[in-house]
CSV table of C-alpha atoms in Angstrom, one decimal:
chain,number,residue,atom,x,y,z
A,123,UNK,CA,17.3,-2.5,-67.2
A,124,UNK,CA,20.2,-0.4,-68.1
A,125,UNK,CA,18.7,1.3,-71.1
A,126,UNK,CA,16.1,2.6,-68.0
A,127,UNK,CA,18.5,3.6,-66.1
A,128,UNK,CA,20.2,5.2,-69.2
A,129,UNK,CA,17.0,6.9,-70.2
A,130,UNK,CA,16.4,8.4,-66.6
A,131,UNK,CA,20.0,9.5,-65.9
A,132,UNK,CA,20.0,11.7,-69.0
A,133,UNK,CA,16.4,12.6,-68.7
A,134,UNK,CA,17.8,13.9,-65.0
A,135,UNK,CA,20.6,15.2,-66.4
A,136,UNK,CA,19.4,17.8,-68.8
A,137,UNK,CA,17.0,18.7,-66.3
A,138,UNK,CA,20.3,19.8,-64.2
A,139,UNK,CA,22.0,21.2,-67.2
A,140,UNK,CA,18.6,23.1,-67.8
A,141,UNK,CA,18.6,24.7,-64.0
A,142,UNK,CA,22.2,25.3,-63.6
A,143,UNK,CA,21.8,27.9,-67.0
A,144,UNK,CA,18.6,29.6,-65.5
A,145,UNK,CA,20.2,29.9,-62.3
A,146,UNK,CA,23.0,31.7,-64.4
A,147,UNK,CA,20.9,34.3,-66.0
A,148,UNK,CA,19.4,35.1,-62.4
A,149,UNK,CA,22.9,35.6,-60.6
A,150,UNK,CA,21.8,32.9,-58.0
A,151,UNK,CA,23.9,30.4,-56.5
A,152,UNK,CA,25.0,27.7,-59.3
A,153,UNK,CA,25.3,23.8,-59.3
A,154,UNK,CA,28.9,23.0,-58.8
A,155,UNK,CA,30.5,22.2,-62.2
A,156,UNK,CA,31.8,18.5,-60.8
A,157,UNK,CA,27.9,17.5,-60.3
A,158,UNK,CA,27.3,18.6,-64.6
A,159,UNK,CA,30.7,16.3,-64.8
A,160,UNK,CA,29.2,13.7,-62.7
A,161,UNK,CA,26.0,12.9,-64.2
A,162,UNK,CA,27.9,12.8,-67.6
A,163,UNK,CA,30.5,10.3,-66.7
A,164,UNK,CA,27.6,8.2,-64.8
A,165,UNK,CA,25.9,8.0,-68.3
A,166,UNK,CA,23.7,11.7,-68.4
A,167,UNK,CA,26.1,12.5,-71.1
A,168,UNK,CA,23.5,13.1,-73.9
A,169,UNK,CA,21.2,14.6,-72.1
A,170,UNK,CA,23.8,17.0,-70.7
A,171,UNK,CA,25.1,17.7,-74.4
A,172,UNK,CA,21.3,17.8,-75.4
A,173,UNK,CA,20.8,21.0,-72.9
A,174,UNK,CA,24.0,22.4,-73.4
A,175,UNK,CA,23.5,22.9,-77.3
A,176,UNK,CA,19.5,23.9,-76.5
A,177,UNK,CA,20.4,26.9,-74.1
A,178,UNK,CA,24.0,27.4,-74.9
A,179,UNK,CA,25.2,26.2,-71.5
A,180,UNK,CA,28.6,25.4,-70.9
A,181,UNK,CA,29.3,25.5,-74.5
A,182,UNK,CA,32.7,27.9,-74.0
A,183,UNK,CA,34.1,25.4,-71.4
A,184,UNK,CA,36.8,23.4,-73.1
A,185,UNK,CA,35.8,19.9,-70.3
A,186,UNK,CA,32.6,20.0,-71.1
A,187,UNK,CA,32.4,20.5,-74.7
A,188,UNK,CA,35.2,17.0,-74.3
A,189,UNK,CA,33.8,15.4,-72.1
A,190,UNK,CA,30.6,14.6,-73.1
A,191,UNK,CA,31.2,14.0,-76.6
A,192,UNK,CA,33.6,11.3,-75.2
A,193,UNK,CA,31.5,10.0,-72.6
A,194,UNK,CA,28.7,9.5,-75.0
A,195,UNK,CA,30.8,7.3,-77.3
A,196,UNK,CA,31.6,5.4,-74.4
A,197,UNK,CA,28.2,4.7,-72.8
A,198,UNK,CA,27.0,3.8,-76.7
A,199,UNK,CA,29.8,1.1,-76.6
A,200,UNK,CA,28.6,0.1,-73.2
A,201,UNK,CA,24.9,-0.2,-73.9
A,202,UNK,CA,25.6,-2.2,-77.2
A,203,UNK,CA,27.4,-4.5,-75.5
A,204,UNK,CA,25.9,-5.1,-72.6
A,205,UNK,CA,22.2,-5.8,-75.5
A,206,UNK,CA,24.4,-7.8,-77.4
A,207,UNK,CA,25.5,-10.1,-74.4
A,208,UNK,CA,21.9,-10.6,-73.0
C-alpha cells in the first residue's frame, strides 16, 4: 500500500514541478514554493528531483537542491523498512 502511495505522490509531484516551470517561462502566476516543499517532505521527493534535473527547475535554489536529495534518503529508509516489517 505505501509503495502506491509512494508511486502516486511522486508521479503527482513531478507533474507540479513540471507546471510550476512552464508557468515560469509564461510570466503567469506560480505555485507557491512551500507546496514543491510539501510534496517533497510527504514523499514526491524523486519525482520533484526527477523534474527539476529534466527542465532545470529550481535547480539554483539552495532548499531545493537539499531538500530533496535528503528527503529521498529518507523516504528509501522508510519504504525498506516498513517491506521489511510486513
Amino acid at each position: 500500500m505505501l509503495n502506491i502511495y509512494f508511486g502516486f505522490i511522486n508521479i503527482i509531484s513531478f507533474i507540479v514541478y513540471y507546471v510550476d516551470k512552464r508557468l515560469a517561462i509564461k510570466h503567469k502566476y506560480r505555485i507557491p514554493e512551500r507546496v514543491l516543499i510539501y510534496l517533497s517532505v510527504v514523499g514526491g521527493s524523486i519525482g520533484g528531483y526527477m523534474s527539476m534535473m529534466l527542465f532545470h527547475h529550481k535547480t539554483k535554489h539552495f532548499k531545493f537542491m537539499i531538500i530533496n536529495p535528503i528527503m529521498i534518503i529518507i523516504w528509501i529508509g522508510i519504504i525498506l523498512n516498513v517491506n521489511n516489517i510486513i
